[in-house]
Coordinates of C-alpha atoms in Angstrom, one line a residue:
M1 CA 0.0 0.0 0.0
Q2 CA 1.4 3.4 -1.1
T3 CA 0.7 6.1 1.5
T4 CA 1.0 8.7 -1.2
H5 CA -1.7 7.0 -3.3
L6 CA -4.0 6.8 -0.4
L7 CA -3.5 10.4 0.6
L8 CA -4.2 11.6 -2.9
I9 CA -7.4 9.6 -3.2
T10 CA -8.5 10.7 0.2
L11 CA -7.8 14.3 -0.6
Y12 CA -9.8 13.9 -3.9
L13 CA -12.8 12.4 -2.1
L14 CA -12.8 15.2 0.5
V15 CA -12.7 17.9 -2.3
M16 CA -15.6 16.2 -4.1
V17 CA -17.8 16.0 -1.0
G18 CA -16.9 19.6 -0.2
I19 CA -18.1 20.7 -3.7
G20 CA -21.3 18.7 -3.2
L21 CA -22.1 20.3 0.1
Y22 CA -21.3 23.7 -1.3
H23 CA -23.8 23.3 -4.1
S24 CA -26.5 21.8 -1.8
R25 CA -27.4 25.3 -0.6
S26 CA -31.1 26.0 -0.7
S27 CA -30.5 29.2 -2.7
K28 CA -29.3 27.1 -5.6
I29 CA -31.7 24.2 -5.5
R30 CA -35.3 25.2 -4.9
T31 CA -37.0 22.8 -7.3
G32 CA -36.7 19.4 -8.9
E33 CA -35.9 21.3 -12.1
D34 CA -32.9 23.0 -10.4
F35 CA -31.8 19.6 -9.1
L36 CA -31.8 18.0 -12.5
F37 CA -30.8 20.9 -14.9
A38 CA -28.7 23.1 -12.6
G39 CA -30.9 26.1 -13.5
R40 CA -29.9 25.7 -17.2
S41 CA -26.9 27.9 -16.5
L42 CA -23.8 25.7 -17.1
P43 CA -21.0 27.4 -19.0
T44 CA -19.4 25.7 -22.0
P45 CA -16.2 24.5 -20.3
V46 CA -18.2 22.9 -17.5
M47 CA -20.6 21.4 -20.1
V48 CA -17.7 19.8 -22.0
A49 CA -16.2 18.4 -18.8
T50 CA -19.5 17.0 -17.5
L51 CA -20.3 15.4 -20.9
V52 CA -16.9 13.7 -21.1
V53 CA -16.6 12.5 -17.6
T54 CA -20.2 11.4 -17.5
W55 CA -19.5 9.2 -20.4
V56 CA -16.1 7.7 -19.5
G57 CA -16.5 6.0 -16.2
S58 CA -15.4 2.6 -15.0
G59 CA -16.7 1.3 -18.4
T60 CA -13.6 3.0 -19.9
I61 CA -10.7 2.7 -17.5
I62 CA -11.8 -0.7 -16.2
G63 CA -14.2 -2.4 -18.5
G64 CA -12.8 -1.0 -21.7
A65 CA -9.3 -1.5 -20.4
N66 CA -10.1 -5.2 -19.8
F67 CA -11.2 -5.5 -23.5
A68 CA -8.0 -3.9 -24.8
Y69 CA -5.8 -5.9 -22.4
N70 CA -7.3 -9.2 -23.7
Y71 CA -7.8 -8.4 -27.4
G72 CA -5.2 -5.8 -28.3
P73 CA -4.9 -2.2 -29.5
V74 CA -6.6 -2.4 -32.8
A75 CA -9.6 -4.3 -31.5
G76 CA -9.6 -1.8 -28.6
M77 CA -9.9 1.1 -31.1
V78 CA -12.9 -0.7 -32.7
F79 CA -14.5 -1.1 -29.2
F80 CA -14.1 2.6 -28.4
A81 CA -15.0 3.8 -31.9
G82 CA -18.6 3.9 -30.9
T83 CA -17.8 7.0 -28.8
P84 CA -16.6 9.5 -31.6
L85 CA -19.0 8.0 -34.1
G86 CA -21.9 8.4 -31.7
I87 CA -20.9 11.9 -30.8
L88 CA -20.9 12.9 -34.5
V89 CA -24.5 11.7 -34.8
L90 CA -25.3 13.5 -31.5
L91 CA -23.8 16.6 -32.9
L92 CA -26.4 16.6 -35.7
A93 CA -29.2 16.4 -33.1
A94 CA -27.7 18.7 -30.4
R95 CA -29.8 21.7 -31.2
R96 CA -33.0 19.6 -31.5
I97 CA -32.3 18.1 -28.1
R98 CA -31.7 21.5 -26.5
R99 CA -34.9 22.8 -28.1
A100 CA -37.0 19.9 -26.9
A101 CA -35.5 20.3 -23.3
R102 CA -37.4 17.5 -21.7
H103 CA -36.7 16.3 -18.1
T104 CA -36.1 12.7 -19.3
V105 CA -35.9 10.7 -22.5
P106 CA -39.2 8.9 -21.6
E107 CA -40.9 12.3 -21.5
L108 CA -39.5 13.1 -24.9
L109 CA -41.0 9.8 -26.1
E110 CA -44.4 10.7 -24.5
A111 CA -44.7 13.9 -26.5
R112 CA -44.5 11.8 -29.7
F113 CA -45.9 8.4 -28.8
G114 CA -48.1 9.0 -25.7
A115 CA -48.2 8.4 -22.0
G116 CA -48.1 4.6 -22.1
V117 CA -44.7 4.6 -24.0
R118 CA -43.3 7.0 -21.4
T119 CA -44.1 4.6 -18.6
V120 CA -42.6 1.6 -20.3
A121 CA -39.5 3.6 -21.3
A122 CA -39.0 4.9 -17.7
V123 CA -38.9 1.4 -16.4
V124 CA -36.5 0.2 -19.0
T125 CA -34.2 3.2 -18.5
A126 CA -34.1 2.9 -14.8
L127 CA -33.4 -0.8 -15.2
A128 CA -30.4 -0.2 -17.4
Y129 CA -29.1 2.8 -15.4
V130 CA -29.1 0.9 -12.1
G131 CA -26.8 -1.6 -13.8
L132 CA -24.5 1.2 -14.9
V133 CA -24.4 2.6 -11.4
A134 CA -23.5 -0.9 -10.1
S135 CA -20.6 -1.0 -12.6
Q136 CA -19.2 2.2 -11.1
F137 CA -19.5 0.9 -7.6
V138 CA -17.6 -2.3 -8.5
G139 CA -15.0 -0.3 -10.4
G140 CA -14.4 1.9 -7.4
G141 CA -14.1 -1.2 -5.3
Y142 CA -11.3 -2.5 -7.5
V143 CA -9.3 0.8 -7.0
L144 CA -9.6 0.9 -3.3
A145 CA -8.8 -2.8 -2.9
L146 CA -5.5 -2.3 -4.8
I147 CA -4.2 0.4 -2.4
T148 CA -5.8 -0.5 0.9
P149 CA -6.4 -3.7 2.9
L150 CA -10.1 -3.4 2.0
T151 CA -11.8 -6.1 -0.1
T152 CA -13.4 -5.2 -3.4
T153 CA -16.8 -5.4 -1.8
Q154 CA -15.8 -3.1 1.1
G155 CA -14.3 -0.6 -1.4
A156 CA -17.5 -0.7 -3.4
L157 CA -19.6 0.1 -0.4
I158 CA -17.4 3.2 0.4
V159 CA -17.6 4.4 -3.2
A160 CA -21.4 3.9 -3.1
G161 CA -21.6 6.0 0.0
V162 CA -19.6 8.9 -1.5
V163 CA -21.5 8.8 -4.8
T164 CA -24.8 8.8 -3.0
V165 CA -23.9 11.8 -0.8
L166 CA -22.7 13.8 -3.8
T167 CA -25.9 13.1 -5.8
V168 CA -28.3 13.6 -2.9
T169 CA -26.9 16.9 -1.8
G170 CA -26.4 19.1 -4.9
G171 CA -28.0 17.3 -7.9
L172 CA -26.5 18.4 -11.3
F173 CA -24.9 21.5 -9.7
S174 CA -22.6 19.3 -7.6
V175 CA -22.2 16.6 -10.3
A176 CA -21.3 19.0 -13.1
Y177 CA -18.7 21.0 -11.1
T178 CA -17.1 17.8 -9.6
D179 CA -17.0 16.6 -13.2
F180 CA -15.0 19.7 -14.2
V181 CA -12.4 19.0 -11.4
S182 CA -12.3 15.3 -12.3
A183 CA -11.9 16.0 -16.0
V184 CA -8.7 18.1 -15.4
L185 CA -7.4 15.4 -13.1
V186 CA -8.1 12.4 -15.4
L187 CA -6.9 13.9 -18.6
S188 CA -3.6 15.1 -17.0
A189 CA -2.9 11.7 -15.4
L190 CA -3.6 9.8 -18.6
I191 CA -1.6 12.0 -20.9
V192 CA 1.4 12.0 -18.7
A193 CA 1.3 8.3 -18.0
V194 CA 1.4 7.1 -21.6
P195 CA 5.0 8.2 -22.5
L196 CA 6.3 7.1 -19.2
V197 CA 5.0 3.6 -19.6
L198 CA 6.2 3.4 -23.2
V199 CA 9.7 4.6 -22.3
A200 CA 9.8 2.0 -19.4
L201 CA 8.9 -0.7 -22.0
G202 CA 11.8 0.4 -24.3
G203 CA 9.7 2.2 -27.0
L204 CA 7.0 1.5 -29.4
P205 CA 8.7 -1.4 -31.3
V206 CA 9.4 -3.3 -28.1
Y207 CA 5.8 -2.6 -27.0
W208 CA 4.4 -4.0 -30.3
E209 CA 6.6 -7.1 -30.3
G210 CA 5.8 -7.8 -26.7
L211 CA 2.0 -8.1 -27.4
P212 CA 0.5 -11.6 -27.7
E213 CA 0.2 -12.7 -31.3
T214 CA -3.6 -12.5 -31.4
S215 CA -3.5 -9.0 -29.9
R216 CA -1.6 -7.8 -33.0
T217 CA -4.4 -8.8 -35.3
P218 CA -7.2 -6.5 -36.4
T219 CA -9.8 -8.3 -34.4
G220 CA -7.8 -9.6 -31.5
G221 CA -8.8 -13.2 -32.2
L222 CA -12.5 -12.4 -32.2
S223 CA -14.8 -13.0 -35.2
P224 CA -16.0 -9.9 -37.0
L225 CA -19.5 -10.5 -35.6
Q226 CA -18.2 -10.9 -32.0
L227 CA -16.3 -7.7 -32.4
L228 CA -19.4 -5.9 -33.7
G229 CA -21.2 -7.2 -30.5
Y230 CA -18.7 -5.2 -28.4
F231 CA -18.8 -2.1 -30.6
L232 CA -22.6 -1.6 -30.9
P233 CA -23.6 -1.4 -27.2
L234 CA -21.4 1.6 -26.6
F235 CA -22.4 3.3 -29.8
L236 CA -26.1 2.8 -29.3
L237 CA -26.1 3.9 -25.6
L238 CA -24.4 7.2 -26.6
L239 CA -27.0 7.9 -29.3
G240 CA -29.9 7.7 -26.9
D241 CA -28.2 8.3 -23.5
Q242 CA -30.5 10.2 -21.2
N243 CA -27.5 11.5 -19.3
L244 CA -26.1 13.3 -22.3
Y245 CA -29.5 14.6 -23.4
Q246 CA -30.1 16.1 -20.0
R247 CA -26.7 17.7 -20.0
L248 CA -27.4 19.3 -23.4
A249 CA -30.8 20.4 -22.1
A250 CA -28.9 22.1 -19.2
A251 CA -26.8 24.2 -21.6
K252 CA -27.5 28.0 -21.7
D253 CA -28.6 27.9 -25.3
E254 CA -28.5 25.8 -28.5
R255 CA -25.1 27.2 -29.6
S256 CA -23.6 26.2 -26.3
A257 CA -25.1 22.7 -26.6
R258 CA -23.5 22.3 -30.0
N259 CA -20.1 23.7 -29.0
S260 CA -20.1 21.4 -25.9
T261 CA -20.7 18.4 -28.1
L262 CA -17.7 19.4 -30.3
G263 CA -15.6 19.7 -27.2
M264 CA -16.7 16.3 -26.0
L265 CA -15.7 14.8 -29.4
F266 CA -12.1 16.2 -29.1
A267 CA -11.7 15.3 -25.5
S268 CA -12.9 11.7 -25.9
F269 CA -9.8 10.9 -27.9
L270 CA -7.6 12.2 -25.0
V271 CA -9.2 9.6 -22.9
F272 CA -9.7 6.3 -24.8
V273 CA -6.5 6.4 -26.8
P274 CA -4.3 6.6 -23.6
V275 CA -6.5 3.9 -21.9
I276 CA -5.9 1.5 -24.9
I277 CA -2.1 2.1 -24.8
L278 CA -1.9 1.7 -21.1
A279 CA -4.0 -1.4 -20.9
T280 CA -2.2 -3.1 -23.8
S281 CA 1.2 -2.1 -22.2
A282 CA 0.0 -3.8 -19.1
S283 CA -0.6 -7.0 -21.1
V284 CA 3.1 -6.9 -21.9
I285 CA 4.4 -6.1 -18.4
M286 CA 1.9 -8.2 -16.5
P287 CA 0.5 -10.9 -18.8
D288 CA -1.4 -12.9 -16.3
I289 CA -3.5 -10.4 -14.3
N290 CA -7.3 -9.7 -14.4
G291 CA -7.8 -7.3 -17.3
D292 CA -10.1 -5.2 -15.2
E293 CA -7.1 -4.1 -13.2
S294 CA -4.7 -3.5 -16.0
V295 CA -4.5 0.3 -15.9
L296 CA -4.9 0.4 -12.2
R297 CA -2.0 -2.0 -11.5
L298 CA 0.4 0.1 -13.7
A299 CA -0.3 2.8 -11.1
S300 CA -0.4 0.8 -7.9
E301 CA 2.6 -1.6 -8.5
G302 CA 5.4 0.9 -9.2
H303 CA 5.4 0.9 -13.0
L304 CA 4.7 4.7 -12.8
P305 CA 6.3 7.3 -10.6
T306 CA 4.4 7.4 -7.2
L307 CA 2.9 10.8 -7.8
I308 CA 1.7 10.1 -11.3
G309 CA 0.5 6.7 -10.2
G310 CA -1.5 8.3 -7.4
L311 CA -3.0 10.8 -9.8
L312 CA -4.0 8.1 -12.2
L313 CA -5.7 6.1 -9.4
A314 CA -7.4 9.3 -8.2
G315 CA -8.5 9.8 -11.8
A316 CA -9.9 6.3 -11.9
V317 CA -11.9 7.1 -8.7
A318 CA -12.9 10.4 -10.4
F319 CA -14.3 8.4 -13.4
V320 CA -16.2 6.1 -11.1
I321 CA -17.7 8.8 -8.8
T322 CA -18.7 11.3 -11.5
T323 CA -20.2 8.7 -13.8
G324 CA -22.0 6.9 -11.0
S325 CA -23.4 10.2 -9.8
S326 CA -24.7 11.1 -13.3
F327 CA -26.4 7.7 -13.9
M328 CA -27.9 7.8 -10.4
L329 CA -29.2 11.3 -10.9
S330 CA -30.6 10.3 -14.3
A331 CA -32.4 7.2 -13.0
A332 CA -33.8 9.2 -10.1
S333 CA -35.3 11.6 -12.6
N334 CA -37.2 8.8 -14.3
I335 CA -38.7 7.8 -11.0
A336 CA -39.6 11.4 -10.0
F337 CA -40.8 12.8 -13.3
D338 CA -42.0 9.7 -15.3
L339 CA -43.6 7.7 -12.5
F340 CA -44.2 9.7 -9.4
A341 CA -45.3 13.0 -11.0
R342 CA -47.5 11.2 -13.5
F343 CA -49.2 8.9 -11.0
G344 CA -50.4 11.2 -8.3
G345 CA -47.3 13.3 -7.7
D346 CA -48.8 16.6 -8.9
K347 CA -50.2 17.5 -5.5
A348 CA -46.8 17.2 -3.9
G349 CA -45.5 20.2 -5.8
E350 CA -41.9 21.0 -6.8
R351 CA -40.5 20.5 -3.3
G352 CA -42.3 17.1 -3.1
T353 CA -40.7 16.0 -6.4
L354 CA -37.3 17.1 -5.1
V355 CA -37.8 14.9 -2.0
V356 CA -38.8 11.9 -4.2
Q357 CA -35.7 12.4 -6.4
R358 CA -33.4 12.3 -3.3
L359 CA -35.1 9.3 -1.8
S360 CA -34.9 7.6 -5.2
V361 CA -31.1 8.1 -5.3
V362 CA -30.8 6.2 -2.0
A363 CA -33.0 3.4 -3.3
I364 CA -31.0 3.1 -6.5
A365 CA -27.8 2.9 -4.6
L366 CA -29.0 -0.1 -2.5
I367 CA -30.3 -1.9 -5.6
A368 CA -27.1 -1.2 -7.5
I369 CA -24.9 -2.7 -4.7
A370 CA -26.9 -5.9 -4.8
L371 CA -26.7 -6.1 -8.7
G372 CA -22.9 -5.5 -8.6
L373 CA -22.5 -8.7 -6.5
Y374 CA -24.1 -10.7 -9.3
F375 CA -21.9 -10.0 -12.3
P376 CA -18.3 -11.2 -12.3
T377 CA -16.6 -8.3 -14.1
V378 CA -17.3 -4.6 -14.9
L379 CA -17.1 -5.5 -18.6
D380 CA -19.9 -8.1 -18.3
L381 CA -22.1 -5.7 -16.3
Q382 CA -21.6 -2.7 -18.7
M383 CA -22.3 -4.8 -21.8
Y384 CA -25.6 -6.1 -20.3
S385 CA -26.7 -2.6 -19.2
Y386 CA -25.6 -0.9 -22.4
T387 CA -27.5 -3.4 -24.5
I388 CA -30.8 -3.1 -22.5
Y389 CA -30.7 0.7 -23.1
G390 CA -29.2 0.7 -26.6
A391 CA -31.4 -2.0 -28.1
A392 CA -34.7 -0.9 -26.5
I393 CA -34.6 2.9 -26.0
T394 CA -32.2 4.2 -28.7
P395 CA -34.3 3.0 -31.7
A396 CA -37.4 4.8 -30.3
V397 CA -35.4 7.9 -29.5
L398 CA -33.8 8.1 -33.0
A399 CA -37.3 7.6 -34.5
V400 CA -38.5 10.7 -32.6
L401 CA -35.6 12.7 -34.0
F402 CA -35.3 11.4 -37.5
W403 CA -38.3 9.2 -38.6
K404 CA -41.7 10.9 -38.9
R405 CA -43.4 7.7 -39.9
A406 CA -42.8 6.0 -36.5
T407 CA -45.9 5.3 -34.5
T408 CA -46.9 4.5 -30.9
A409 CA -47.3 0.8 -31.7
G410 CA -43.8 0.8 -33.2
A411 CA -42.2 2.5 -30.2
V412 CA -43.9 0.0 -27.8
A413 CA -42.8 -2.9 -29.9
A414 CA -39.2 -1.7 -29.9
L415 CA -39.1 -1.2 -26.2
V416 CA -40.6 -4.6 -25.3
V417 CA -38.8 -6.7 -27.8
G418 CA -35.4 -5.0 -27.2
T419 CA -35.6 -5.5 -23.5
A420 CA -37.0 -9.0 -23.6
V421 CA -34.4 -10.3 -26.1
T422 CA -31.6 -8.8 -24.2
I423 CA -32.6 -10.4 -20.9
G424 CA -33.5 -13.7 -22.5
W425 CA -30.1 -13.8 -24.3
Q426 CA -28.4 -13.2 -20.9
V427 CA -30.4 -15.9 -19.2
L428 CA -29.5 -18.4 -22.0
G429 CA -25.8 -17.7 -21.3
A430 CA -25.0 -15.7 -24.5
P431 CA -25.0 -18.6 -27.0
G432 CA -22.1 -18.7 -29.4
G433 CA -20.2 -16.1 -27.3
F434 CA -22.1 -13.2 -28.9
N435 CA -23.2 -10.2 -26.9
G436 CA -27.0 -9.8 -26.8
V437 CA -27.0 -6.7 -28.9
I438 CA -26.3 -8.8 -32.0
V439 CA -29.8 -10.3 -31.8
A440 CA -31.6 -7.6 -29.6
L441 CA -31.0 -4.6 -31.9
P442 CA -32.2 -6.2 -35.2
A443 CA -35.2 -7.6 -33.4
A444 CA -36.1 -4.2 -31.9
V445 CA -35.6 -2.2 -35.1
L446 CA -37.6 -4.8 -37.1
A447 CA -40.4 -4.6 -34.5
L448 CA -40.3 -0.8 -34.7
V449 CA -40.5 -0.7 -38.5
V450 CA -43.1 -3.4 -39.0
A451 CA -45.5 -2.2 -36.2
S452 CA -45.2 1.4 -37.5
L453 CA -45.9 0.5 -41.1
L454 CA -48.9 -1.6 -40.0
T455 CA -50.5 1.3 -38.1
R456 CA -51.7 4.8 -39.0
A457 CA -49.0 7.5 -39.5
P458 CA -48.8 10.2 -36.7
S459 CA -50.5 13.5 -37.4
T460 CA -48.6 16.8 -38.0
R461 CA -49.8 18.0 -34.6
A462 CA -48.2 15.0 -32.8
L463 CA -44.9 15.7 -34.6
E464 CA -45.0 19.4 -33.6
A465 CA -45.8 18.5 -30.0
A466 CA -42.6 16.5 -29.7
G467 CA -40.6 19.7 -30.4
V468 CA -38.2 18.1 -32.8
D469 CA -40.1 18.4 -36.1

């Protein structure tokens, strides 16, 4: 255990909690809207930071690192390619998303497809996001277990407590500004760590020759269809991610939303390229470890200078905490706005909705802890959660934005079929070694198209009501 590492992470956690408590002041957060959208006042630098750090949690530095460690740098680039490609598509829709400015994605779907679709989508979204919160807790547990005598489970419980406190206290105000601090820390640590590790290995030629033979191939030993099964969940989640939609809705105006998306595109390369290089370097230096821990062990076991290693570990905790807070906040908004407010919550008023959001955060934390004990790795957990959301929600969201012929029946069919096939595929044990998205996405899209074409086209009024026509 490195005392320096522990001190840096402890200092980081104290700073994060301090920011959360500062932004919990009643003068800043009076309503559920303030809690979710930070008063729609976030400046562009903070917007860019919160978009990037919201997206690149333990799924990047732990789950994505695991993939790169096992399958190599080229396959790792394919895995992460869903991020920039998804951002490019999101860039086309950024102004529409800001203009629509709904509390949640299910609320956006309701404007186009009706209240029933909103309820189904809220349940599916909360189900997927609880899984993503769980992956952050497990990832944080890995970090703390590496540098302290704690077990992974004990570390996960501590991270869960910090994430819950941050989210309950300040909502998006605290989440966004802790994201800004975390983004500076994470990017600095990753950018500095890469050349240090490559120099320690003896340069790029030694690094490349030291990789396992299959890791030097374009697919890392996977079939093209298997590789596609890892690319699609990340890509699809980003296209319809409620977290990102809510961040764009929190921008000051449409121009700020678009500029923030451009900033996210550039900054994403500064994250996933270093992660790929570091994880694959770890496969050369430490060929027999758990891939989930590849980047973390470079930092914790003396392969980097102590200070840089400590910053990288603190950056990993930053990933986990900020992303966990974001998904927790987003899932709580589904419960408060899509379920509670719709089924009898109007009488409670804005303050009542705020209380429900905060209570929902605590409930989500408890469920996520239980779910995190079920899945063996962060990569398994994130693929399952990404697929539920990407296969079920994203087709319906893209239909709202880009396909006027989609109908309520089509949206319901996509939601039900995408979710059912994903869960069924997981229960069957992923036959053939393929991730569920390979079958769930085509099934959901087919259900959307067929059911829409078999029912009456929506009216012009319905399209205008969605705010994205």
